[in-house]
Amino acid sequence: MKKQQVAVFSLFFLVFCSSIIRAFSQTPAASPKPAAPAPKATTPTRKAPSPKPLVPTLPQSPDSSDSSAPDDITKILRKAKTFNVLIRLLKTTEIMNNINSQLITSKTGGITILAPDDSAFSNLKAGFMNSLNEGQKIELVQFHILPEFVASNNFDSLSNPVQTVAGKDPERLPLNVNALGNSVNISTGVVNASVVGVVYSDNKLAIYKVDKVLLPLDFFQKAKAPALAPTALAKAPKAAKENTAAGDDQDDTATPDLKKSAAVIVGGKPLVSLAVAFVVAVPLMIWS
Protein backbone atom coordinates (compact mmCIF):
# COMPACT_ATOMS: atom_id res chain seq x y z
CA MET A 1 0.00 0.00 0.00
CA LYS A 2 2.79 2.35 0.93
CA LYS A 3 4.59 1.51 -2.28
CA GLN A 4 1.56 2.49 -4.31
CA GLN A 5 1.32 5.88 -2.53
CA VAL A 6 4.98 6.58 -3.12
CA ALA A 7 4.60 5.68 -6.75
CA VAL A 8 1.58 7.97 -7.16
CA PHE A 9 3.37 10.82 -5.37
CA SER A 10 6.47 10.38 -7.52
CA LEU A 11 4.35 10.41 -10.69
CA PHE A 12 2.56 13.54 -9.56
CA PHE A 13 5.85 15.23 -8.74
CA LEU A 14 7.27 14.40 -12.16
CA VAL A 15 4.19 15.78 -13.92
CA PHE A 16 4.39 18.95 -11.85
CA CYS A 17 8.08 19.43 -12.62
CA SER A 18 7.61 18.79 -16.31
CA SER A 19 4.78 21.33 -16.55
CA ILE A 20 6.91 23.96 -14.86
CA ILE A 21 9.83 23.26 -17.20
CA ARG A 22 7.53 23.42 -20.22
CA ALA A 23 6.07 26.76 -19.06
CA PHE A 24 9.52 28.31 -18.72
CA SER A 25 10.60 26.98 -22.08
CA GLN A 26 7.59 28.56 -23.85
CA THR A 27 8.09 32.06 -22.25
CA PRO A 28 10.04 34.30 -24.73
CA ALA A 29 13.38 35.63 -23.52
CA ALA A 30 13.45 39.29 -22.69
CA SER A 31 15.12 41.35 -25.39
CA PRO A 32 18.35 42.99 -24.25
CA LYS A 33 18.27 46.67 -23.59
CA PRO A 34 19.81 48.80 -26.37
CA ALA A 35 23.27 50.00 -25.62
CA ALA A 36 23.59 53.64 -24.74
CA PRO A 37 24.90 55.73 -27.65
CA ALA A 38 28.55 56.61 -27.49
CA PRO A 39 29.15 60.24 -26.60
CA LYS A 40 29.94 62.44 -29.55
CA ALA A 41 33.49 63.56 -29.82
CA THR A 42 33.55 67.28 -29.20
CA THR A 43 36.10 69.15 -31.22
CA PRO A 44 37.44 72.17 -29.38
CA THR A 45 36.26 75.44 -30.96
CA ARG A 46 39.10 77.71 -31.97
CA LYS A 47 38.73 81.36 -31.39
CA ALA A 48 39.09 83.51 -34.49
CA PRO A 49 42.53 85.08 -34.42
CA SER A 50 42.46 88.78 -33.69
CA PRO A 51 43.31 90.87 -36.73
CA LYS A 52 46.98 91.59 -37.02
CA PRO A 53 47.77 95.25 -36.39
CA LEU A 54 48.95 97.15 -39.42
CA VAL A 55 51.32 99.19 -37.28
CA PRO A 56 53.78 97.48 -34.89
CA THR A 57 54.24 98.65 -31.32
CA LEU A 58 57.50 100.45 -30.69
CA PRO A 59 59.78 98.89 -28.05
CA GLN A 60 60.02 102.14 -26.08
CA SER A 61 56.23 102.63 -25.99
CA PRO A 62 54.72 103.25 -22.54
CA ASP A 63 52.57 100.52 -21.03
CA SER A 64 48.89 101.19 -21.83
CA SER A 65 47.89 99.52 -18.54
CA ASP A 66 49.12 102.61 -16.70
CA SER A 67 45.82 104.29 -15.82
CA SER A 68 47.43 107.68 -15.24
CA ALA A 69 49.09 107.85 -18.66
CA PRO A 70 46.06 108.74 -20.84
CA ASP A 71 45.38 111.86 -18.75
CA ASP A 72 48.69 113.48 -19.67
CA ILE A 73 50.08 113.39 -23.21
CA THR A 74 53.36 114.88 -21.98
CA LYS A 75 54.15 111.85 -19.83
CA ILE A 76 53.52 109.49 -22.71
CA LEU A 77 55.71 111.40 -25.16
CA ARG A 78 58.48 111.90 -22.61
CA LYS A 79 58.63 108.17 -21.93
CA ALA A 80 59.11 107.62 -25.65
CA LYS A 81 62.12 110.02 -25.39
CA THR A 82 62.19 111.28 -29.01
CA PHE A 83 59.35 113.86 -29.18
CA ASN A 84 60.83 116.95 -27.53
CA VAL A 85 60.00 119.34 -30.39
CA LEU A 86 56.41 118.12 -30.56
CA ILE A 87 56.02 118.49 -26.79
CA ARG A 88 57.27 122.09 -27.01
CA LEU A 89 54.80 122.87 -29.82
CA LEU A 90 51.90 121.31 -27.94
CA LYS A 91 52.69 123.48 -24.92
CA THR A 92 53.34 126.80 -26.69
CA THR A 93 50.15 126.49 -28.74
CA GLU A 94 48.21 125.42 -25.59
CA ILE A 95 46.77 122.47 -27.51
CA MET A 96 48.19 120.09 -24.89
CA ASN A 97 45.73 121.35 -22.27
CA ASN A 98 42.79 120.96 -24.64
CA ILE A 99 43.71 117.35 -25.43
CA ASN A 100 44.22 116.39 -21.79
CA SER A 101 40.92 117.94 -20.69
CA GLN A 102 39.08 116.27 -23.55
CA LEU A 103 40.49 112.86 -22.63
CA ILE A 104 39.36 113.32 -19.03
CA THR A 105 35.83 114.54 -19.75
CA SER A 106 34.91 112.63 -22.92
CA LYS A 107 33.12 109.30 -22.55
CA THR A 108 32.94 108.41 -26.23
CA GLY A 109 35.03 108.96 -29.30
CA GLY A 110 38.70 109.58 -28.72
CA ILE A 111 41.79 111.18 -30.24
CA THR A 112 44.53 109.97 -32.56
CA ILE A 113 47.85 111.82 -32.76
CA LEU A 114 50.23 111.40 -35.68
CA ALA A 115 53.47 112.30 -33.94
CA PRO A 116 56.65 113.23 -35.86
CA ASP A 117 59.77 112.67 -33.80
CA ASP A 118 62.70 115.04 -33.37
CA SER A 119 64.54 113.66 -36.42
CA ALA A 120 61.52 114.42 -38.60
CA PHE A 121 61.58 118.08 -37.49
CA SER A 122 65.34 118.27 -38.04
CA ASN A 123 64.84 117.22 -41.66
CA LEU A 124 62.76 120.31 -42.39
CA LYS A 125 64.28 123.18 -44.34
CA ALA A 126 66.49 125.33 -42.13
CA GLY A 127 64.49 128.14 -40.53
CA PHE A 128 61.12 126.74 -41.59
CA MET A 129 59.61 126.55 -38.10
CA ASN A 130 60.82 130.06 -37.25
CA SER A 131 59.14 131.40 -40.41
CA LEU A 132 55.69 130.31 -39.21
CA ASN A 133 53.47 132.71 -37.32
CA GLU A 134 51.44 131.68 -34.28
CA GLY A 135 48.35 130.84 -36.32
CA GLN A 136 50.32 128.60 -38.66
CA LYS A 137 51.96 126.77 -35.75
CA ILE A 138 48.54 126.05 -34.26
CA GLU A 139 47.29 124.79 -37.62
CA LEU A 140 50.40 122.61 -38.02
CA VAL A 141 49.81 120.89 -34.67
CA GLN A 142 46.06 120.50 -35.29
CA PHE A 143 46.84 118.95 -38.67
CA HIS A 144 48.54 116.06 -36.83
CA ILE A 145 45.47 115.27 -34.67
CA LEU A 146 42.42 113.24 -35.72
CA PRO A 147 39.21 113.85 -33.71
CA GLU A 148 38.56 110.10 -33.35
CA PHE A 149 40.25 107.00 -31.99
CA VAL A 150 41.81 104.89 -34.75
CA ALA A 151 43.09 101.45 -33.79
CA SER A 152 46.28 100.18 -35.39
CA ASN A 153 44.31 97.73 -37.56
CA ASN A 154 41.60 100.22 -38.61
CA PHE A 155 43.52 102.65 -40.79
CA ASP A 156 42.04 100.97 -43.87
CA SER A 157 38.54 101.94 -42.67
CA LEU A 158 39.21 105.69 -42.91
CA SER A 159 37.62 107.60 -45.78
CA ASN A 160 39.75 110.13 -47.65
CA PRO A 161 40.30 112.97 -47.23
CA VAL A 162 40.60 112.30 -43.51
CA GLN A 163 39.32 115.00 -41.20
CA THR A 164 41.79 116.54 -38.78
CA VAL A 165 41.30 119.02 -35.95
CA ALA A 166 42.54 121.69 -38.38
CA GLY A 167 39.54 120.99 -40.64
CA LYS A 168 38.48 118.98 -43.67
CA ASP A 169 39.19 121.01 -46.79
CA PRO A 170 40.41 118.95 -49.78
CA GLU A 171 41.84 122.07 -51.44
CA ARG A 172 43.66 123.56 -48.44
CA LEU A 173 44.12 120.68 -45.97
CA PRO A 174 44.08 117.34 -47.80
CA LEU A 175 45.15 114.34 -45.71
CA ASN A 176 44.86 110.97 -47.45
CA VAL A 177 45.64 107.66 -45.75
CA ASN A 178 46.50 104.53 -47.73
CA ALA A 179 46.75 101.27 -45.76
CA LEU A 180 48.18 98.34 -47.71
CA GLY A 181 49.47 95.15 -46.11
CA ASN A 182 51.49 96.07 -43.05
CA SER A 183 52.22 99.64 -44.16
CA VAL A 184 50.27 102.85 -43.65
CA ASN A 185 51.17 105.81 -45.87
CA ILE A 186 49.96 109.40 -45.48
CA SER A 187 49.92 112.08 -48.19
CA THR A 188 49.27 115.81 -47.70
CA GLY A 189 49.87 117.04 -51.23
CA VAL A 190 53.30 118.27 -50.06
CA VAL A 191 54.70 115.36 -48.03
CA ASN A 192 54.44 111.57 -48.33
CA ALA A 193 54.99 110.05 -44.89
CA SER A 194 54.71 106.61 -43.29
CA VAL A 195 53.38 105.46 -39.93
CA VAL A 196 56.38 103.81 -38.29
CA GLY A 197 54.89 102.35 -35.12
CA VAL A 198 52.56 102.63 -32.14
CA VAL A 199 53.73 104.93 -29.36
CA TYR A 200 50.65 104.46 -27.18
CA SER A 201 47.15 103.02 -27.56
CA ASP A 202 44.15 102.36 -25.34
CA ASN A 203 40.42 102.68 -25.96
CA LYS A 204 40.44 106.51 -26.10
CA LEU A 205 43.88 107.65 -27.18
CA ALA A 206 46.20 106.44 -29.92
CA ILE A 207 49.61 107.95 -30.69
CA TYR A 208 51.50 106.83 -33.79
CA LYS A 209 55.00 107.78 -34.81
CA VAL A 210 55.36 109.19 -38.33
CA ASP A 211 58.69 109.60 -40.12
CA LYS A 212 57.98 113.10 -41.51
CA VAL A 213 56.29 116.30 -40.43
CA LEU A 214 52.89 116.52 -42.10
CA LEU A 215 52.95 119.90 -43.83
CA PRO A 216 49.56 121.35 -44.85
CA LEU A 217 49.16 122.26 -48.51
CA ASP A 218 47.90 125.76 -47.78
CA PHE A 219 51.31 126.71 -46.36
CA PHE A 220 52.64 126.63 -49.93
CA GLN A 221 49.68 127.97 -51.90
CA LYS A 222 50.18 131.43 -53.42
CA ALA A 223 47.56 134.01 -52.56
CA LYS A 224 45.32 134.72 -55.53
CA ALA A 225 45.21 138.32 -56.83
CA PRO A 226 41.94 139.97 -55.74
CA ALA A 227 39.45 140.70 -58.52
CA LEU A 228 38.93 144.37 -59.50
CA ALA A 229 35.97 146.06 -57.89
CA PRO A 230 33.02 146.87 -60.20
CA THR A 231 33.40 150.62 -59.48
CA ALA A 232 36.97 150.55 -60.78
CA LEU A 233 35.83 148.79 -63.93
CA ALA A 234 33.05 151.34 -64.41
CA LYS A 235 35.45 154.29 -64.13
CA ALA A 236 37.86 152.92 -66.69
CA PRO A 237 35.93 154.03 -69.84
CA LYS A 238 35.48 157.52 -68.36
CA ALA A 239 39.21 157.81 -67.74
CA ALA A 240 39.93 156.71 -71.30
CA LYS A 241 37.47 159.30 -72.57
CA GLU A 242 39.17 162.03 -70.53
CA ASN A 243 42.55 161.00 -71.90
CA THR A 244 41.19 161.18 -75.44
CA ALA A 245 39.72 164.65 -74.83
CA ALA A 246 43.03 165.85 -73.41
CA GLY A 247 44.78 164.59 -76.51
CA ASP A 248 42.34 166.49 -78.70
CA ASP A 249 42.95 169.69 -76.73
CA GLN A 250 46.68 169.33 -77.23
CA ASP A 251 46.14 168.87 -80.97
CA ASP A 252 43.95 172.00 -81.09
CA THR A 253 46.57 173.98 -79.19
CA ALA A 254 49.30 172.90 -81.54
CA THR A 255 47.25 173.65 -84.70
CA PRO A 256 47.41 177.52 -84.59
CA ASP A 257 51.17 177.42 -84.18
CA LEU A 258 51.50 175.10 -87.11
CA LYS A 259 49.21 177.37 -89.17
CA LYS A 260 51.20 180.43 -88.15
CA SER A 261 54.44 178.78 -89.14
CA ALA A 262 52.97 177.80 -92.45
CA ALA A 263 51.75 181.35 -93.04
CA VAL A 264 55.21 182.77 -92.41
CA ILE A 265 56.75 180.39 -94.87
CA VAL A 266 54.10 180.98 -97.49
CA GLY A 267 54.10 184.72 -96.86
CA GLY A 268 57.85 184.85 -97.29
CA LYS A 269 57.74 183.74 -100.96
CA PRO A 270 56.64 187.17 -102.41
CA LEU A 271 59.38 188.90 -100.48
CA VAL A 272 62.03 186.61 -101.89
CA SER A 273 60.74 187.09 -105.43
CA LEU A 274 60.79 190.90 -105.07
CA ALA A 275 64.38 190.88 -103.77
CA VAL A 276 65.55 188.73 -106.68
CA ALA A 277 63.89 191.07 -109.17
CA PHE A 278 65.49 194.10 -107.56
CA VAL A 279 68.96 192.57 -107.67
CA VAL A 280 68.58 191.81 -111.39
CA ALA A 281 67.09 195.21 -112.29
CA VAL A 282 69.75 197.44 -110.68
CA PRO A 283 72.66 196.27 -112.89
CA LEU A 284 70.55 196.60 -115.96
CA MET A 285 69.71 200.20 -115.14
CA ILE A 286 73.36 201.00 -114.53
CA TRP A 287 74.39 199.33 -117.78
CA SER A 288 71.94 201.28 -119.80
Short mmCIF file of N, CA, C and O in Angstrom, two decimals, residues 60-155:
data_model
loop_
_atom_site.label_atom_id
_atom_site.label_comp_id
_atom_site.label_asym_id
_atom_site.label_seq_id
_atom_site.Cartn_x
_atom_site.Cartn_y
_atom_site.Cartn_z
N GLN A 60 59.95 101.17 -27.17
CA GLN A 60 60.02 102.14 -26.08
C GLN A 60 58.66 102.71 -25.73
O GLN A 60 58.56 103.69 -24.99
N SER A 61 57.56 102.11 -26.25
CA SER A 61 56.23 102.63 -25.99
C SER A 61 55.86 102.43 -24.53
O SER A 61 56.14 101.38 -23.94
N PRO A 62 55.18 103.42 -23.92
CA PRO A 62 54.72 103.25 -22.54
C PRO A 62 53.67 102.16 -22.45
O PRO A 62 52.98 101.85 -23.41
N ASP A 63 53.54 101.58 -21.26
CA ASP A 63 52.57 100.52 -21.03
C ASP A 63 51.18 101.13 -20.96
O ASP A 63 50.92 102.03 -20.16
N SER A 64 50.24 100.64 -21.81
CA SER A 64 48.89 101.19 -21.83
C SER A 64 48.10 100.81 -20.60
O SER A 64 47.01 101.34 -20.37
N SER A 65 48.59 99.88 -19.77
CA SER A 65 47.89 99.52 -18.54
C SER A 65 48.03 100.57 -17.45
O SER A 65 47.35 100.53 -16.44
N ASP A 66 48.94 101.52 -17.66
CA ASP A 66 49.12 102.61 -16.70
C ASP A 66 47.93 103.55 -16.77
O ASP A 66 47.75 104.26 -17.75
N SER A 67 47.07 103.54 -15.77
CA SER A 67 45.82 104.29 -15.82
C SER A 67 46.05 105.79 -15.82
O SER A 67 45.19 106.56 -16.24
N SER A 68 47.20 106.25 -15.31
CA SER A 68 47.43 107.68 -15.24
C SER A 68 47.96 108.24 -16.55
O SER A 68 47.95 109.45 -16.76
N ALA A 69 48.46 107.37 -17.43
CA ALA A 69 49.09 107.85 -18.66
C ALA A 69 48.14 108.57 -19.60
O ALA A 69 48.49 109.62 -20.13
N PRO A 70 46.91 108.07 -19.87
CA PRO A 70 46.06 108.74 -20.84
C PRO A 70 45.68 110.16 -20.47
O PRO A 70 45.27 110.93 -21.31
N ASP A 71 45.77 110.53 -19.17
CA ASP A 71 45.38 111.86 -18.75
C ASP A 71 46.45 112.91 -19.01
O ASP A 71 46.21 114.09 -18.79
N ASP A 72 47.61 112.52 -19.46
CA ASP A 72 48.69 113.48 -19.67
C ASP A 72 49.52 113.03 -20.87
O ASP A 72 50.29 112.07 -20.79
N ILE A 73 49.35 113.74 -21.98
CA ILE A 73 50.08 113.39 -23.21
C ILE A 73 51.57 113.59 -23.02
O ILE A 73 52.40 112.88 -23.57
N THR A 74 51.94 114.59 -22.19
CA THR A 74 53.36 114.88 -21.98
C THR A 74 54.09 113.68 -21.41
O THR A 74 55.21 113.35 -21.84
N LYS A 75 53.49 113.01 -20.43
CA LYS A 75 54.15 111.85 -19.83
C LYS A 75 54.39 110.75 -20.85
O LYS A 75 55.44 110.11 -20.87
N ILE A 76 53.40 110.55 -21.71
CA ILE A 76 53.52 109.49 -22.71
C ILE A 76 54.66 109.80 -23.68
O ILE A 76 55.50 108.95 -23.97
N LEU A 77 54.69 111.03 -24.18
CA LEU A 77 55.71 111.40 -25.16
C LEU A 77 57.10 111.46 -24.53
O LEU A 77 58.09 111.13 -25.19
N ARG A 78 57.16 111.86 -23.28
CA ARG A 78 58.48 111.90 -22.61
C ARG A 78 59.03 110.50 -22.39
O ARG A 78 60.24 110.28 -22.48
N LYS A 79 58.16 109.54 -22.09
CA LYS A 79 58.63 108.17 -21.93
C LYS A 79 59.17 107.62 -23.23
O LYS A 79 60.08 106.79 -23.24
N ALA A 80 58.61 108.07 -24.35
CA ALA A 80 59.11 107.62 -25.65
C ALA A 80 60.45 108.26 -26.01
O ALA A 80 61.17 107.76 -26.89
N LYS A 81 60.78 109.42 -25.37
CA LYS A 81 62.12 110.02 -25.39
C LYS A 81 62.52 110.73 -26.68
O LYS A 81 63.58 111.33 -26.73
N THR A 82 61.73 110.69 -27.73
CA THR A 82 62.19 111.28 -29.01
C THR A 82 61.21 112.30 -29.57
O THR A 82 61.19 112.56 -30.77
N PHE A 83 60.38 112.94 -28.69
CA PHE A 83 59.35 113.86 -29.18
C PHE A 83 59.44 115.21 -28.47
O PHE A 83 58.42 115.82 -28.14
N ASN A 84 60.65 115.70 -28.26
CA ASN A 84 60.83 116.95 -27.53
C ASN A 84 60.28 118.15 -28.28
O ASN A 84 59.68 119.05 -27.68
N VAL A 85 60.49 118.21 -29.60
CA VAL A 85 60.00 119.34 -30.39
C VAL A 85 58.47 119.36 -30.40
O VAL A 85 57.85 120.41 -30.24
N LEU A 86 57.87 118.20 -30.55
CA LEU A 86 56.41 118.12 -30.56
C LEU A 86 55.83 118.52 -29.21
O LEU A 86 54.81 119.22 -29.14
N ILE A 87 56.48 118.10 -28.13
CA ILE A 87 56.02 118.49 -26.79
C ILE A 87 56.06 120.00 -26.64
O ILE A 87 55.12 120.62 -26.11
N ARG A 88 57.14 120.63 -27.11
CA ARG A 88 57.27 122.09 -27.01
C ARG A 88 56.17 122.79 -27.82
O ARG A 88 55.58 123.78 -27.36
N LEU A 89 55.87 122.28 -29.00
CA LEU A 89 54.80 122.87 -29.82
C LEU A 89 53.44 122.71 -29.16
O LEU A 89 52.61 123.63 -29.18
N LEU A 90 53.18 121.54 -28.60
CA LEU A 90 51.90 121.31 -27.94
C LEU A 90 51.71 122.25 -26.76
O LEU A 90 50.59 122.70 -26.47
N LYS A 91 52.79 122.58 -26.08
CA LYS A 91 52.69 123.48 -24.92
C LYS A 91 52.55 124.93 -25.35
O LYS A 91 51.70 125.66 -24.84
N THR A 92 53.38 125.38 -26.30
CA THR A 92 53.34 126.80 -26.69
C THR A 92 52.04 127.16 -27.39
O THR A 92 51.58 128.30 -27.29
N THR A 93 51.43 126.22 -28.09
CA THR A 93 50.15 126.49 -28.74
C THR A 93 48.96 126.22 -27.82
O THR A 93 47.81 126.46 -28.22
N GLU A 94 49.23 125.72 -26.60
CA GLU A 94 48.21 125.42 -25.59
C GLU A 94 47.23 124.33 -26.05
O GLU A 94 46.15 124.19 -25.49
N ILE A 95 47.62 123.57 -27.06
CA ILE A 95 46.77 122.47 -27.51
C ILE A 95 46.89 121.29 -26.55
O ILE A 95 45.95 120.49 -26.42
N MET A 96 48.00 121.17 -25.85
CA MET A 96 48.19 120.09 -24.89
C MET A 96 47.09 120.08 -23.83
O MET A 96 46.51 119.03 -23.50
N ASN A 97 46.76 121.27 -23.30
CA ASN A 97 45.73 121.35 -22.27
C ASN A 97 44.37 120.93 -22.80
O ASN A 97 43.59 120.26 -22.11
N ASN A 98 44.07 121.33 -24.04
CA ASN A 98 42.79 120.96 -24.64
C ASN A 98 42.66 119.45 -24.80
O ASN A 98 41.60 118.87 -24.55
N ILE A 99 43.76 118.81 -25.23
CA ILE A 99 43.71 117.35 -25.43
C ILE A 99 43.54 116.64 -24.09
O ILE A 99 42.70 115.74 -23.95
N ASN A 100 44.30 117.05 -23.09
CA ASN A 100 44.22 116.39 -21.79
C ASN A 100 42.83 116.54 -21.17
O ASN A 100 42.27 115.58 -20.62
N SER A 101 42.26 117.74 -21.26
CA SER A 101 40.92 117.94 -20.69
C SER A 101 39.88 117.15 -21.44
O SER A 101 38.93 116.61 -20.86
N GLN A 102 40.04 117.04 -22.76
CA GLN A 102 39.08 116.27 -23.55
C GLN A 102 39.15 114.79 -23.21
O GLN A 102 38.13 114.11 -23.15
N LEU A 103 40.35 114.28 -22.97
CA LEU A 103 40.49 112.86 -22.63
C LEU A 103 39.86 112.56 -21.27
O LEU A 103 39.34 111.47 -21.04
N ILE A 104 39.91 113.53 -20.36
CA ILE A 104 39.36 113.32 -19.03
C ILE A 104 37.83 113.37 -19.05
O ILE A 104 37.15 112.55 -18.42
N THR A 105 37.28 114.32 -19.80
CA THR A 105 35.83 114.54 -19.75
C THR A 105 35.05 113.70 -20.75
O THR A 105 33.89 113.37 -20.52
N SER A 106 35.67 113.34 -21.88
CA SER A 106 34.91 112.63 -22.92
C SER A 106 34.69 111.18 -22.53
O SER A 106 35.56 110.52 -21.98
N LYS A 107 33.47 110.69 -22.82
CA LYS A 107 33.12 109.30 -22.55
C LYS A 107 33.09 108.46 -23.83
O LYS A 107 33.14 107.25 -23.77
N THR A 108 32.96 109.11 -24.96
CA THR A 108 32.94 108.41 -26.23
C THR A 108 33.94 109.05 -27.18
O THR A 108 34.49 110.11 -26.89
N GLY A 109 34.11 108.42 -28.31
CA GLY A 109 35.03 108.96 -29.30
C GLY A 109 36.46 108.71 -28.92
O GLY A 109 36.82 107.63 -28.46
N GLY A 110 37.29 109.72 -29.04
CA GLY A 110 38.70 109.58 -28.72
C GLY A 110 39.53 110.50 -29.58
O GLY A 110 39.01 111.34 -30.32
N ILE A 111 40.84 110.34 -29.51
CA ILE A 111 41.79 111.18 -30.24
C ILE A 111 42.91 110.29 -30.77
O ILE A 111 43.34 109.35 -30.11
N THR A 112 43.36 110.63 -31.97
CA THR A 112 44.53 109.97 -32.56
C THR A 112 45.55 111.04 -32.93
O THR A 112 45.21 112.02 -33.59
N ILE A 113 46.78 110.86 -32.48
CA ILE A 113 47.85 111.82 -32.76
C ILE A 113 48.88 111.16 -33.67
O ILE A 113 49.38 110.07 -33.37
N LEU A 114 49.17 111.83 -34.77
CA LEU A 114 50.23 111.40 -35.68
C LEU A 114 51.47 112.20 -35.31
O LEU A 114 51.58 113.38 -35.66
N ALA A 115 52.38 111.58 -34.60
CA ALA A 115 53.47 112.30 -33.94
C ALA A 115 54.78 112.16 -34.70
O ALA A 115 55.37 111.07 -34.73
N PRO A 116 55.29 113.25 -35.30
CA PRO A 116 56.65 113.23 -35.86
C PRO A 116 57.67 113.36 -34.74
O PRO A 116 57.50 114.15 -33.82
N ASP A 117 58.75 112.60 -34.84
CA ASP A 117 59.77 112.67 -33.80
C ASP A 117 60.74 113.80 -34.09
O ASP A 117 60.60 114.55 -35.06
N ASP A 118 61.74 113.93 -33.24
CA ASP A 118 62.70 115.04 -33.37
C ASP A 118 63.47 114.98 -34.69
O ASP A 118 63.77 116.02 -35.30
N SER A 119 63.80 113.78 -35.15
CA SER A 119 64.54 113.66 -36.42
C SER A 119 63.70 114.14 -37.59
O SER A 119 64.24 114.69 -38.56
N ALA A 120 62.38 113.95 -37.52
CA ALA A 120 61.52 114.42 -38.60
C ALA A 120 61.53 115.95 -38.67
O ALA A 120 61.58 116.53 -39.75
N PHE A 121 61.52 116.62 -37.51
CA PHE A 121 61.58 118.08 -37.49
C PHE A 121 62.95 118.57 -37.95
O PHE A 121 63.05 119.62 -38.60
N SER A 122 64.00 117.84 -37.63
CA SER A 122 65.34 118.27 -38.04
C SER A 122 65.55 118.16 -39.55
O SER A 122 66.44 118.81 -40.09
N ASN A 123 64.72 117.35 -40.22
CA ASN A 123 64.84 117.22 -41.66
C ASN A 123 64.11 118.31 -42.44
O ASN A 123 64.17 118.34 -43.68
N LEU A 124 63.41 119.20 -41.72
CA LEU A 124 62.76 120.31 -42.39
C LEU A 124 63.80 121.31 -42.89
O LEU A 124 64.95 121.34 -42.43
N LYS A 125 63.39 122.15 -43.82
CA LYS A 125 64.28 123.18 -44.34
C LYS A 125 64.70 124.10 -43.20
O LYS A 125 63.89 124.45 -42.33
N ALA A 126 65.96 124.50 -43.20
CA ALA A 126 66.49 125.33 -42.13
C ALA A 126 65.67 126.62 -42.00
O ALA A 126 65.43 127.31 -42.99
N GLY A 127 65.25 126.92 -40.79
CA GLY A 127 64.49 128.14 -40.53
C GLY A 127 63.02 128.05 -40.83
O GLY A 127 62.31 129.04 -40.69
N PHE A 128 62.53 126.86 -41.22
CA PHE A 128 61.12 126.74 -41.59
C PHE A 128 60.21 127.00 -40.40
O PHE A 128 59.25 127.78 -40.50
N MET A 129 60.48 126.39 -39.27
CA MET A 129 59.61 126.55 -38.10
C MET A 129 59.61 127.99 -37.62
O MET A 129 58.57 128.50 -37.19
N ASN A 130 60.76 128.67 -37.69
CA ASN A 130 60.82 130.06 -37.25
C ASN A 130 60.07 130.99 -38.20
O ASN A 130 59.69 132.10 -37.81
N SER A 131 59.86 130.55 -39.44
CA SER A 131 59.14 131.40 -40.41
C SER A 131 57.63 131.35 -40.22
O SER A 131 56.92 132.16 -40.82
N LEU A 132 57.14 130.43 -39.41
CA LEU A 132 55.69 130.31 -39.21
C LEU A 132 55.22 131.28 -38.13
O LEU A 132 55.89 131.47 -37.11
N ASN A 133 54.07 131.89 -38.36
CA ASN A 133 53.47 132.71 -37.32
C ASN A 133 52.70 131.83 -36.34
O ASN A 133 52.61 130.62 -36.52
N GLU A 134 52.12 132.45 -35.32
CA GLU A 134 51.44 131.68 -34.28
C GLU A 134 50.25 130.90 -34.82
O GLU A 134 50.01 129.75 -34.45
N GLY A 135 49.51 131.53 -35.73
CA GLY A 135 48.35 130.84 -36.32
C GLY A 135 48.75 129.62 -37.13
O GLY A 135 48.08 128.59 -37.09
N GLN A 136 49.85 129.72 -37.86
CA GLN A 136 50.32 128.60 -38.66
C GLN A 136 50.85 127.47 -37.78
O GLN A 136 50.68 126.29 -38.10
N LYS A 137 51.48 127.81 -36.66
CA LYS A 137 51.96 126.77 -35.75
C LYS A 137 50.79 126.00 -35.13
O LYS A 137 50.85 124.78 -34.99
N ILE A 138 49.72 126.72 -34.80
CA ILE A 138 48.54 126.05 -34.26
C ILE A 138 47.94 125.13 -35.30
O ILE A 138 47.57 123.98 -35.02
N GLU A 139 47.84 125.62 -36.54
CA GLU A 139 47.29 124.79 -37.62
C GLU A 139 48.17 123.56 -37.88
O GLU A 139 47.65 122.46 -38.12
N LEU A 140 49.48 123.73 -37.79
CA LEU A 140 50.40 122.61 -38.02
C LEU A 140 50.17 121.51 -36.98
O LEU A 140 50.12 120.32 -37.33
N VAL A 141 50.03 121.89 -35.72
CA VAL A 141 49.81 120.89 -34.67
C VAL A 141 48.44 120.24 -34.84
O VAL A 141 48.29 119.01 -34.73
N GLN A 142 47.41 121.04 -35.11
CA GLN A 142 46.06 120.50 -35.29
C GLN A 142 45.99 119.56 -36.49
O GLN A 142 45.19 118.61 -36.49
N PHE A 143 46.83 119.78 -37.47
CA PHE A 143 46.84 118.95 -38.67
C PHE A 143 47.34 117.54 -38.38
O PHE A 143 47.13 116.62 -39.17
N HIS A 144 48.01 117.37 -37.23
CA HIS A 144 48.54 116.06 -36.83
C HIS A 144 47.60 115.32 -35.87
O HIS A 144 47.97 114.27 -35.35
N ILE A 145 46.40 115.86 -35.63
CA ILE A 145 45.47 115.27 -34.67
C ILE A 145 44.17 114.93 -35.36
O ILE A 145 43.57 115.78 -36.03
N LEU A 146 43.72 113.68 -35.20
CA LEU A 146 42.42 113.24 -35.72
C LEU A 146 41.41 113.24 -34.58
O LEU A 146 41.71 112.74 -33.48
N PRO A 147 40.19 113.76 -34.80
CA PRO A 147 39.21 113.85 -33.71
C PRO A 147 38.46 112.53 -33.49
O PRO A 147 37.26 112.52 -33.23
N GLU A 148 39.16 111.42 -33.58
CA GLU A 148 38.56 110.10 -33.35
C GLU A 148 39.68 109.11 -33.01
O GLU A 148 40.84 109.32 -33.36
N PHE A 149 39.29 108.04 -32.32
CA PHE A 149 40.25 107.00 -31.99
C PHE A 149 40.35 106.02 -33.16
O PHE A 149 39.35 105.49 -33.64
N VAL A 150 41.56 105.81 -33.65
CA VAL A 150 41.81 104.89 -34.75
C VAL A 150 42.75 103.80 -34.25
O VAL A 150 43.90 104.08 -33.89
N ALA A 151 42.25 102.57 -34.20
CA ALA A 151 43.09 101.45 -33.79
C ALA A 151 44.13 101.15 -34.86
O ALA A 151 43.98 101.53 -36.03
N SER A 152 45.18 100.45 -34.46
CA SER A 152 46.28 100.18 -35.39
C SER A 152 45.87 99.31 -36.57
O SER A 152 46.55 99.29 -37.59
N ASN A 153 44.77 98.57 -36.44
CA ASN A 153 44.31 97.73 -37.56
C ASN A 153 43.09 98.31 -38.26
O ASN A 153 42.44 97.61 -39.03
N ASN A 154 42.78 99.60 -38.00
CA ASN A 154 41.60 100.22 -38.61
C ASN A 154 41.92 101.39 -39.53
O ASN A 154 41.02 102.15 -39.90
N PHE A 155 43.19 101.56 -39.89
CA PHE A 155 43.52 102.65 -40.79
C PHE A 155 42.87 102.48 -42.16
O PHE A 155 42.56 103.45 -42.85
#
